[in-house]
C-alpha cells in the first residue's frame, strides 16, 4: 500500500542510496524507528519496518527502538510477534535501545511482556521523570572494533531511561556511567543500551551492531 | 567528561521522538489513566474535564488540581502530561515543580494572556503547543516548544479541523522545499516566523520537532487518516472516554496508529467498538465557540 504522504522523518532517510545486500529490520510498532532507519540508510544498509511476524523473513538483524515498552509489549502480543521475535533473537543479531533494552531483558520488576532473551534485569525510569532526562559522555571501549582511531567518548542521550541493574553471564557489561551504573550490555549478538544512539549523529553504535549482524553466528 | 546536562532542547524533543507512532489519551481519573495505559497509550494527559465537558459546561477553564495530576502520575508508569493556560507561566512553574513529563500550553483552557505565550526555554520540562499553520508552529518553536500538535477543534469529535491544520502545515513545508533561498526572507515575514527556523524547515523537509495530530479524533480511521497525512502520532481527547466502550476503542486506536497503512487491519480493529462519542459538527459552531482561534 503506497503511502499518501510519507512521514517526513522517514522521507529524509529514503533519499539515501542503499549499497549493501544486508537488510536490517526495525521493529516499527511505536517509537523512534524512523531515526534508526535514517542512521542505517546513511550507512548504506537496506532497512525494513517490522510490524507483523512475516516481516522478519530474510533479515540479518533487528533493532528494537526507543518508545514506551508497555505499548510495544502489548502490540507485540496482539500481533503474534513474541515467539517469532524470540526465535529470531536466538539466531540473529538484535539490539534494543531504551524501551528496546527493557524488551530484551528477562526482568523489569513489573508485569509486562518481555522477550527475556538477555541475561540482564532492568529498572524502568530509574533516573526519574522527564525533568531528570540527561545527556552525558561515556566511554565505550568496544566501539574500537569499528572505529580504532576514534578516541572520543560516546555522547549518550538518556530519556526517562532504564538502568541495567544486573548483568550475568553470558551477558557482559559494555558501558557504565562515570558513577559505575550500567547503561549498556552485550550477550553474543544481542545488544542493549539504555540510551539513544539514534538521536545523535554518531554512527559508531550502529556500525558496531552491523558488525555483529554480519559476522558468522559461530563467532558469537 | 563526566558533565551531565539536563533540560536541554535535545532531551525535550527526545521524549517527543519516543512518543512517535503512539497515542496520547486524555484522562480525568487514575482509573481512566490505568485503562489508557493497559490499552497501549504512550502517555496520558491528566485533566479535570475533557474538552467536550469544558465546551458543554463553559466557565473559565484552568490548570487542573495538582493533587489529581499527582494521583494520575502515581497510577501509571508512562509519561504524564498536563495543560496550562496560554501565557500562564506560573501554572507552568507549578506543573514543573510537581514533575509532570510534558506541559501542553493549550487553547482548550481559557487564555491568560492575549498577546504573549509562555517563554518556554527557561523550563526543564518540555512543552507541546497547538498550531493551525506553519507560521504559528514556528512561532511556538521559537518560544521553546519541543513538540507541536494540530489544534483541530477539541471536544467536537469532528476531525475536519485537524485535517485542515495538518494539510496547512505539511503543504507549506512542501512548498518551502521548492522555494528559492532569496524568497525565504519575504516568506518568513509573510507567515510571521523567524527566518532561521524557516531555513531549518526547508533543509529538513519537516518541522525541527515532532508533530502530532489533535482535536476531534474519535475513531481508528480518524487516527490512521492523520498518520497517512504525515503526522507523527495522535492525541485523543474526549474521543475515548466519551464513547460507549472506552477500553476497546482506546486499544483499537492504538493498533490503528501502528498499522495506519494496512486497510485490512484497520477494518479488523474498527469492528464492534460500540457508539463513538456523539460529537458536534464544527461547521455548526459559532466563531466564538471555536477554541482553535485562541493563540497568537
Coordinates of C-alpha atoms in Angstrom, one line a residue:
Chain A
X1 CA 0.0 0.0 0.0
X2 CA 1.8 3.2 -1.1
X3 CA 1.7 6.0 1.4
X4 CA -0.3 9.1 0.6
X5 CA 2.1 11.3 2.4
X6 CA 5.3 9.5 3.6
X7 CA 6.1 10.5 7.1
X8 CA 8.7 13.3 6.9
X9 CA 11.1 11.7 9.4
X10 CA 11.4 8.8 7.0
X11 CA 11.4 10.9 3.8
X12 CA 14.8 12.1 4.8
X13 CA 16.1 8.5 5.2
X14 CA 14.7 7.5 1.8
X15 CA 16.9 9.9 0.0
X16 CA 19.9 7.8 0.8
X17 CA 21.4 5.2 -1.5
X18 CA 21.4 1.5 -0.4
X19 CA 24.8 0.0 -1.2
X20 CA 24.7 -3.3 0.7
X21 CA 22.7 -6.6 0.4
X22 CA 22.3 -6.6 4.2
X23 CA 18.7 -5.8 5.3
X24 CA 18.2 -4.8 8.9
X25 CA 14.7 -4.8 10.4
X26 CA 13.4 -2.2 12.7
X27 CA 10.5 -3.0 15.0
X28 CA 8.0 -0.3 13.9
X29 CA 5.2 -0.9 16.5
X30 CA 5.9 2.5 18.1
X31 CA 8.8 4.8 18.9
X32 CA 12.0 6.1 17.3
X33 CA 12.1 3.7 14.4
X34 CA 12.4 6.4 11.7
X35 CA 15.6 7.7 13.4
X36 CA 17.2 4.2 13.3
X37 CA 16.2 3.8 9.7
X38 CA 17.8 7.2 8.8
X39 CA 21.0 6.1 10.5
X40 CA 21.2 2.7 8.8
X41 CA 20.4 4.1 5.3
X42 CA 23.2 6.7 5.8
X43 CA 25.5 3.7 6.3
X44 CA 24.3 2.2 3.0
X45 CA 22.3 -0.7 4.5
X46 CA 18.8 -1.8 3.5
X47 CA 16.0 -1.4 6.1
X48 CA 12.6 -2.9 6.6
X49 CA 9.9 -1.8 9.1
X50 CA 8.6 -4.9 11.1
X51 CA 5.0 -4.8 12.3
X52 CA 4.0 -8.4 11.7
X53 CA 5.8 -11.8 12.0
X54 CA 6.2 -12.3 8.2
X55 CA 8.2 -9.1 8.0
X56 CA 11.1 -10.8 9.8
X57 CA 11.9 -13.2 6.9
X58 CA 15.4 -12.7 5.4
X59 CA 16.6 -10.0 7.8
X60 CA 20.2 -10.0 9.0
X61 CA 19.3 -8.3 12.3
X62 CA 16.6 -6.4 14.1
X63 CA 16.6 -3.1 16.1
X64 CA 14.0 -2.5 18.7
X65 CA 13.8 1.3 19.1
X66 CA 13.1 3.6 21.9
X67 CA 9.5 4.3 22.8
X68 CA 7.1 3.1 25.5
X69 CA 7.9 -0.5 26.4
X70 CA 4.4 -1.2 27.7
X71 CA 2.9 -0.1 24.3
X72 CA 5.4 -2.2 22.3
X73 CA 4.9 -5.2 24.5
X74 CA 1.1 -5.0 24.2
X75 CA 1.2 -4.6 20.4
X76 CA 3.8 -7.4 20.1
X77 CA 1.5 -9.8 22.0
X78 CA -1.6 -8.7 20.0
X79 CA 0.0 -9.3 16.6
X80 CA 1.7 -12.6 17.4
X81 CA 5.2 -11.3 17.4
X82 CA 6.5 -12.6 20.8
X83 CA 7.6 -16.1 19.8
X84 CA 8.8 -15.1 16.3
X85 CA 11.0 -12.4 17.9
X86 CA 12.4 -14.8 20.5
X87 CA 13.2 -17.3 17.7
X88 CA 14.8 -14.5 15.7
X89 CA 16.9 -13.3 18.6
X90 CA 18.3 -16.9 19.3
X91 CA 19.8 -16.9 15.8
X92 CA 20.4 -13.4 14.7
X93 CA 21.6 -10.1 15.9
X94 CA 19.2 -7.9 17.9
X95 CA 19.7 -4.5 19.5
X96 CA 17.3 -2.7 21.9
X97 CA 17.6 1.0 22.7
X98 CA 15.9 2.2 25.9
X99 CA 12.4 0.6 25.7
X100 CA 14.0 -2.0 23.4
X101 CA 16.6 -2.8 26.1
X102 CA 13.7 -3.4 28.5
X103 CA 12.0 -5.6 26.0
X104 CA 15.2 -7.7 25.6
X105 CA 15.6 -8.2 29.3
X106 CA 14.5 -11.1 31.5
X107 CA 13.0 -8.9 34.3
X108 CA 11.8 -5.3 34.5
X109 CA 10.3 -5.7 38.0
X110 CA 6.9 -5.1 36.7
X111 CA 4.2 -7.2 35.0
X112 CA 4.7 -6.5 31.3
X113 CA 5.5 -8.7 28.2
X114 CA 9.3 -9.2 27.8
X115 CA 11.3 -11.2 25.3
X116 CA 13.7 -12.4 28.1
X117 CA 16.5 -13.0 25.5
X118 CA 19.3 -11.4 27.5
X119 CA 20.5 -12.3 31.0
X120 CA 20.0 -8.8 32.3
X121 CA 17.5 -7.2 34.6
X122 CA 16.4 -3.5 34.3
X123 CA 14.7 -0.9 36.3
X124 CA 12.4 1.3 34.3
X125 CA 12.6 5.1 34.7
X126 CA 15.5 4.6 37.0
X127 CA 16.7 8.2 36.8
X128 CA 13.3 9.7 37.5
X129 CA 10.8 11.6 35.4
X130 CA 11.4 13.7 32.2
X131 CA 12.9 16.7 34.1
X132 CA 15.8 14.3 35.0
X133 CA 16.4 13.2 31.4
X134 CA 20.1 14.0 30.6
X135 CA 23.0 13.9 28.2
X136 CA 26.4 12.6 29.2
X137 CA 29.7 11.5 27.6
X138 CA 30.5 7.9 28.4
X139 CA 33.5 5.7 27.4
X140 CA 32.6 2.6 25.3
X141 CA 35.8 0.7 24.7
X142 CA 34.0 -2.0 22.5
X143 CA 33.4 0.7 19.8
X144 CA 37.2 0.5 19.0
X145 CA 36.3 -2.6 16.9
X146 CA 34.6 -0.4 14.3
X147 CA 36.5 2.9 15.0
X148 CA 40.1 2.0 16.0
X149 CA 41.4 5.6 15.7
X150 CA 38.4 7.3 17.3
X151 CA 39.2 8.3 20.9
X152 CA 36.0 10.3 21.6
X153 CA 33.7 9.1 24.3
X154 CA 30.1 8.4 23.2
X155 CA 27.7 11.2 23.7
X156 CA 24.8 9.4 25.2
X157 CA 21.2 10.7 25.5
X158 CA 19.0 9.3 28.3
X159 CA 15.3 9.9 28.0
X160 CA 13.3 8.7 31.1
X161 CA 15.9 5.9 30.8
X162 CA 16.0 2.5 32.3
X163 CA 19.1 1.3 34.3
X164 CA 20.6 -2.1 33.7
X165 CA 20.6 -3.4 37.3
X166 CA 22.3 -6.8 36.9
X167 CA 24.3 -8.4 34.1
X168 CA 25.0 -12.1 34.4
X169 CA 27.0 -14.5 32.1
X170 CA 26.8 -15.0 29.2
X171 CA 25.8 -11.3 29.1
X172 CA 28.6 -8.7 29.8
X173 CA 28.8 -5.1 30.6
X174 CA 29.6 -2.8 27.6
X175 CA 29.4 0.7 29.2
X176 CA 28.9 2.4 32.5
X177 CA 28.2 5.9 33.7
X178 CA 31.1 7.7 35.5
X179 CA 29.5 6.6 38.8
X180 CA 29.6 3.0 37.8
X181 CA 26.0 2.3 36.9
X182 CA 25.5 0.0 33.9
X183 CA 23.9 1.5 30.8
X184 CA 24.9 -0.9 28.0
X185 CA 25.3 -4.7 27.8
X186 CA 26.1 -7.4 25.2
X187 CA 25.3 -11.1 25.0
X188 CA 26.8 -12.7 21.9
X189 CA 25.0 -10.9 19.0
X190 CA 22.4 -9.2 21.4
X191 CA 22.9 -5.7 22.4
X192 CA 21.1 -3.5 25.0
X193 CA 21.6 0.3 25.5
X194 CA 19.6 2.3 28.0
X195 CA 20.4 5.5 25.9
X196 CA 19.6 6.5 22.3
X197 CA 22.4 6.5 19.7
X198 CA 19.7 7.0 17.1
X199 CA 19.2 10.6 18.5
X200 CA 22.8 11.6 17.7
X201 CA 24.9 12.0 14.6
X202 CA 27.5 9.5 15.9
X203 CA 27.1 6.2 13.9
X204 CA 29.6 4.1 15.8
X205 CA 27.0 2.1 17.7
X206 CA 25.1 1.4 14.5
X207 CA 28.3 0.3 12.8
X208 CA 29.1 -1.9 15.9
X209 CA 25.6 -3.5 15.5
X210 CA 26.2 -4.1 11.8
X211 CA 29.5 -5.8 12.6
X212 CA 27.6 -8.1 15.0
X213 CA 24.8 -8.8 12.4
X214 CA 27.3 -9.5 9.6
X215 CA 29.7 -11.8 11.5
X216 CA 29.2 -15.5 11.4
X217 CA 27.0 -16.9 14.2
X218 CA 29.7 -19.3 15.2
X219 CA 31.9 -16.4 16.2
X220 CA 29.2 -15.1 18.6
Chain B
X1 CA 34.0 14.4 30.6
X2 CA 31.5 13.5 33.3
X3 CA 29.4 16.6 32.8
X4 CA 25.7 15.8 32.9
X5 CA 23.3 18.1 31.1
X6 CA 19.6 18.1 32.0
X7 CA 16.7 20.1 30.4
X8 CA 18.4 20.6 27.1
X9 CA 16.4 21.1 23.9
X10 CA 17.7 17.7 22.7
X11 CA 16.2 15.8 25.6
X12 CA 13.0 17.8 25.4
X13 CA 12.5 16.9 21.8
X14 CA 13.9 13.4 22.5
X15 CA 10.9 12.4 24.7
X16 CA 8.5 13.5 22.0
X17 CA 10.5 11.4 19.5
X18 CA 9.9 8.4 21.7
X19 CA 6.2 9.1 21.7
X20 CA 6.0 8.9 17.8
X21 CA 3.7 6.3 16.3
X22 CA 1.8 6.4 19.6
X23 CA -1.5 7.6 21.1
X24 CA -1.7 10.1 24.0
X25 CA -5.0 10.0 25.8
X26 CA -7.0 12.5 27.9
X27 CA -7.9 11.1 31.3
X28 CA -9.7 12.6 34.3
X29 CA -9.1 9.9 37.0
X30 CA -6.4 7.5 38.0
X31 CA -8.7 4.7 36.9
X32 CA -9.0 6.1 33.4
X33 CA -5.2 6.5 33.3
X34 CA -4.9 2.8 34.1
X35 CA -7.3 1.9 31.3
X36 CA -5.4 4.1 28.9
X37 CA -2.0 2.5 29.9
X38 CA -3.5 -1.0 29.6
X39 CA -4.8 -0.1 26.1
X40 CA -1.3 0.8 25.0
X41 CA -1.3 4.6 25.3
X42 CA 2.3 6.1 25.2
X43 CA 1.3 8.9 27.6
X44 CA -1.7 10.4 29.3
X45 CA -3.0 14.0 29.5
X46 CA -4.2 14.5 33.1
X47 CA -7.1 16.9 33.4
X48 CA -10.2 17.6 35.4
X49 CA -12.6 17.9 32.5
X50 CA -12.2 16.6 28.9
X51 CA -12.6 19.2 26.2
X52 CA -16.2 18.1 25.4
X53 CA -17.2 18.8 29.0
X54 CA -15.3 22.2 29.1
X55 CA -17.2 23.1 25.9
X56 CA -20.6 22.0 27.4
X57 CA -20.2 23.5 30.9
X58 CA -18.5 26.7 29.9
X59 CA -16.9 29.0 32.6
X60 CA -13.2 29.6 33.0
X61 CA -11.1 26.5 32.3
X62 CA -7.8 26.5 34.3
X63 CA -4.9 24.2 35.1
X64 CA -6.1 21.0 36.9
X65 CA -5.6 20.5 40.7
X66 CA -2.0 19.3 41.3
X67 CA -3.4 16.6 43.6
X68 CA -5.3 15.0 40.8
X69 CA -2.3 15.1 38.5
X70 CA -0.1 13.6 41.2
X71 CA -2.6 10.7 41.7
X72 CA -2.5 10.0 38.0
X73 CA 1.3 10.2 37.9
X74 CA 1.3 7.5 40.7
X75 CA -1.2 5.3 38.9
X76 CA 0.8 4.7 35.7
X77 CA 4.4 4.1 34.5
X78 CA 4.0 6.0 31.2
X79 CA 4.7 9.8 30.8
X80 CA 2.0 12.2 32.2
X81 CA 1.2 15.5 30.5
X82 CA -0.9 18.3 31.9
X83 CA -2.3 21.5 30.5
X84 CA -1.7 25.2 31.4
X85 CA -3.5 28.3 30.0
X86 CA -1.8 30.1 27.2
X87 CA 0.6 32.6 28.7
X88 CA 0.1 31.4 32.3
X89 CA 3.8 30.8 33.2
X90 CA 3.0 30.3 36.9
X91 CA 0.7 27.4 36.2
X92 CA 3.7 26.0 34.2
X93 CA 6.1 26.6 37.1
X94 CA 3.7 24.6 39.4
X95 CA 3.5 21.7 36.9
X96 CA 7.3 21.7 36.6
X97 CA 7.5 21.7 40.4
X98 CA 5.4 18.5 40.7
X99 CA 7.4 16.8 38.0
X100 CA 4.9 16.3 35.1
X101 CA 6.7 15.0 32.0
X102 CA 5.2 17.4 29.4
X103 CA 3.2 20.6 29.6
X104 CA 0.5 21.4 27.0
X105 CA 0.1 25.2 26.7
X106 CA -3.4 24.7 25.4
X107 CA -6.1 26.7 23.7
X108 CA -8.6 24.3 25.3
X109 CA -8.2 26.2 28.6
X110 CA -9.1 29.9 28.9
X111 CA -6.2 32.0 27.7
X112 CA -4.4 34.0 30.5
X113 CA -2.6 36.4 28.1
X114 CA -4.0 37.7 24.8
X115 CA -0.6 38.7 23.4
X116 CA 2.2 36.5 24.7
X117 CA 2.7 32.8 25.0
X118 CA 5.0 31.4 27.7
X119 CA 8.7 31.7 27.2
X120 CA 9.4 28.0 27.3
X121 CA 13.2 28.0 27.0
X122 CA 14.0 28.5 30.7
X123 CA 11.9 25.4 31.8
X124 CA 13.5 22.0 32.2
X125 CA 10.1 20.4 31.4
X126 CA 9.3 20.3 27.7
X127 CA 6.2 21.9 26.2
X128 CA 3.8 21.0 23.4
X129 CA 1.7 23.7 21.7
X130 CA -1.1 23.7 19.2
X131 CA -0.7 25.2 15.7
X132 CA -3.0 25.8 12.7
X133 CA -0.3 26.5 10.2
X134 CA 3.4 26.7 9.6
X135 CA 3.9 30.2 10.9
X136 CA 2.1 29.5 14.1
X137 CA 4.1 26.3 14.6
X138 CA 7.4 28.1 14.1
X139 CA 6.4 31.0 16.5
X140 CA 5.8 28.4 19.2
X141 CA 9.1 26.6 18.4
X142 CA 10.9 29.9 18.6
X143 CA 9.4 30.3 22.1
X144 CA 10.8 26.9 23.1
X145 CA 8.1 24.4 22.2
X146 CA 9.7 20.9 21.8
X147 CA 6.6 19.4 20.2
X148 CA 3.8 20.7 18.0
X149 CA 0.2 19.4 17.6
X150 CA -2.6 20.5 15.3
X151 CA -5.2 22.4 17.2
X152 CA -8.1 20.7 15.4
X153 CA -11.3 21.6 17.2
X154 CA -11.1 20.0 20.6
X155 CA -14.2 18.3 22.1
X156 CA -16.2 18.0 18.9
X157 CA -15.3 14.5 17.7
X158 CA -15.1 16.2 14.2
X159 CA -11.8 15.6 12.5
X160 CA -12.2 18.3 9.8
X161 CA -10.2 21.0 11.6
X162 CA -7.3 18.6 12.4
X163 CA -7.2 17.7 8.7
X164 CA -7.2 21.4 7.7
X165 CA -4.3 22.2 10.1
X166 CA -2.3 19.1 9.1
X167 CA -2.6 19.9 5.5
X168 CA -1.8 23.6 6.1
X169 CA 1.5 22.7 7.9
X170 CA 2.5 19.9 5.6
X171 CA 1.6 21.7 2.4
X172 CA 3.5 24.8 3.5
X173 CA 6.6 22.6 4.2
X174 CA 6.3 21.0 0.7
X175 CA 6.1 24.4 -1.0
X176 CA 9.0 25.7 1.1
X177 CA 11.2 22.9 -0.2
X178 CA 10.9 24.2 -3.8
X179 CA 11.2 27.9 -2.8
X180 CA 14.4 29.6 -3.9
X181 CA 16.5 30.9 -0.9
X182 CA 16.1 34.6 -1.9
X183 CA 12.3 34.2 -1.4
X184 CA 12.6 33.0 2.2
X185 CA 13.0 36.5 3.7
X186 CA 9.7 37.7 2.4
X187 CA 8.1 34.3 3.1
X188 CA 9.3 34.4 6.8
X189 CA 7.8 37.9 7.1
X190 CA 4.5 36.8 5.5
X191 CA 4.0 33.8 7.8
X192 CA 5.4 35.8 10.8
X193 CA 8.1 33.2 11.6
X194 CA 11.8 33.6 12.4
X195 CA 14.0 33.3 9.3
X196 CA 16.4 30.8 10.8
X197 CA 13.6 28.4 11.6
X198 CA 12.1 28.8 8.1
X199 CA 15.6 27.9 6.7
X200 CA 15.8 24.9 9.0
X201 CA 12.4 23.6 7.9
X202 CA 13.4 23.9 4.2
X203 CA 16.6 22.0 4.9
X204 CA 14.9 19.2 7.0
X205 CA 11.7 18.9 5.0
X206 CA 9.8 18.7 8.3
X207 CA 9.4 20.7 11.5
X208 CA 12.5 20.6 13.7
X209 CA 10.3 19.0 16.4
X210 CA 7.8 16.2 16.5
X211 CA 4.3 17.0 15.1
X212 CA 1.2 15.2 16.4
X213 CA -2.5 15.4 15.4
X214 CA -5.1 16.6 17.9
X215 CA -8.6 17.9 18.1
X216 CA -11.6 15.9 17.0
X217 CA -10.1 12.4 16.5
X218 CA -12.8 9.8 17.5
X219 CA -12.2 6.6 15.5
X220 CA -9.4 4.3 14.5
X221 CA -10.0 5.5 10.9
X222 CA -9.6 9.2 12.0
X223 CA -6.3 8.3 13.7
X224 CA -5.0 6.4 10.6
X225 CA -6.1 9.3 8.4
X226 CA -3.9 11.7 10.4
X227 CA -1.0 9.3 10.2
X228 CA -1.3 8.9 6.5
X229 CA -1.4 12.7 6.2
X230 CA 2.2 12.6 7.7
X231 CA 1.6 13.3 11.4
X232 CA 3.9 11.6 13.8
X233 CA 1.3 10.4 16.3
X234 CA -2.1 11.1 17.8
X235 CA -3.7 12.9 20.8
X236 CA -7.2 11.6 21.6
X237 CA -9.1 13.8 24.0
X238 CA -12.8 13.3 24.5
X239 CA -13.0 10.6 21.8
X240 CA -12.2 7.7 24.1
X241 CA -13.9 8.3 27.5
X242 CA -17.0 9.9 25.9
X243 CA -17.6 6.7 23.8
X244 CA -19.6 3.6 24.7
X245 CA -16.7 1.3 25.3
X246 CA -13.5 3.3 26.2
X247 CA -11.1 0.3 26.8
X248 CA -12.0 -1.3 23.5
X249 CA -11.9 1.9 21.5
X250 CA -8.6 3.0 23.1
X251 CA -6.9 -0.3 22.2
X252 CA -8.3 -0.1 18.6
X253 CA -7.0 3.4 18.1
X254 CA -3.5 2.3 19.3
X255 CA -3.5 -0.6 16.8
X256 CA -4.7 1.7 14.0
X257 CA -1.8 4.1 14.6
X258 CA 0.8 1.3 14.4
X259 CA -0.9 -0.2 11.3
X260 CA -2.1 3.1 9.8
X261 CA -1.1 1.9 6.3
X262 CA -2.8 -1.5 6.4
X263 CA -6.5 -1.2 5.5
X264 CA -7.2 -4.9 6.3
X265 CA -6.0 -4.5 9.9
X266 CA -7.8 -1.1 10.1
X267 CA -11.0 -2.9 9.1
X268 CA -10.5 -5.5 11.7
X269 CA -9.8 -3.1 14.6
X270 CA -12.8 -0.9 13.6
X271 CA -15.3 -3.7 14.1
X272 CA -17.8 -3.7 17.0
X273 CA -16.5 -0.8 19.0
X274 CA -19.9 0.4 20.1
X275 CA -21.1 4.0 19.8
X276 CA -18.4 6.7 19.3
X277 CA -18.7 10.0 21.1
X278 CA -21.8 11.7 19.7
X279 CA -19.9 14.9 18.8
X280 CA -20.7 18.2 17.2
X281 CA -20.1 19.3 13.7
X282 CA -17.5 22.1 13.6
X283 CA -19.5 23.8 10.8
X284 CA -22.4 24.3 13.3
X285 CA -20.2 26.1 15.8
X286 CA -20.3 29.9 16.0
X287 CA -17.0 31.7 15.6
X288 CA -16.7 32.5 19.3
X289 CA -17.2 28.8 20.2
X290 CA -14.1 27.8 18.2
X291 CA -11.2 27.1 20.5
X292 CA -8.7 26.9 17.6
X293 CA -8.9 30.7 17.2
X294 CA -7.2 31.1 20.6
X295 CA -3.4 31.6 20.4
X296 CA -1.4 34.3 18.6

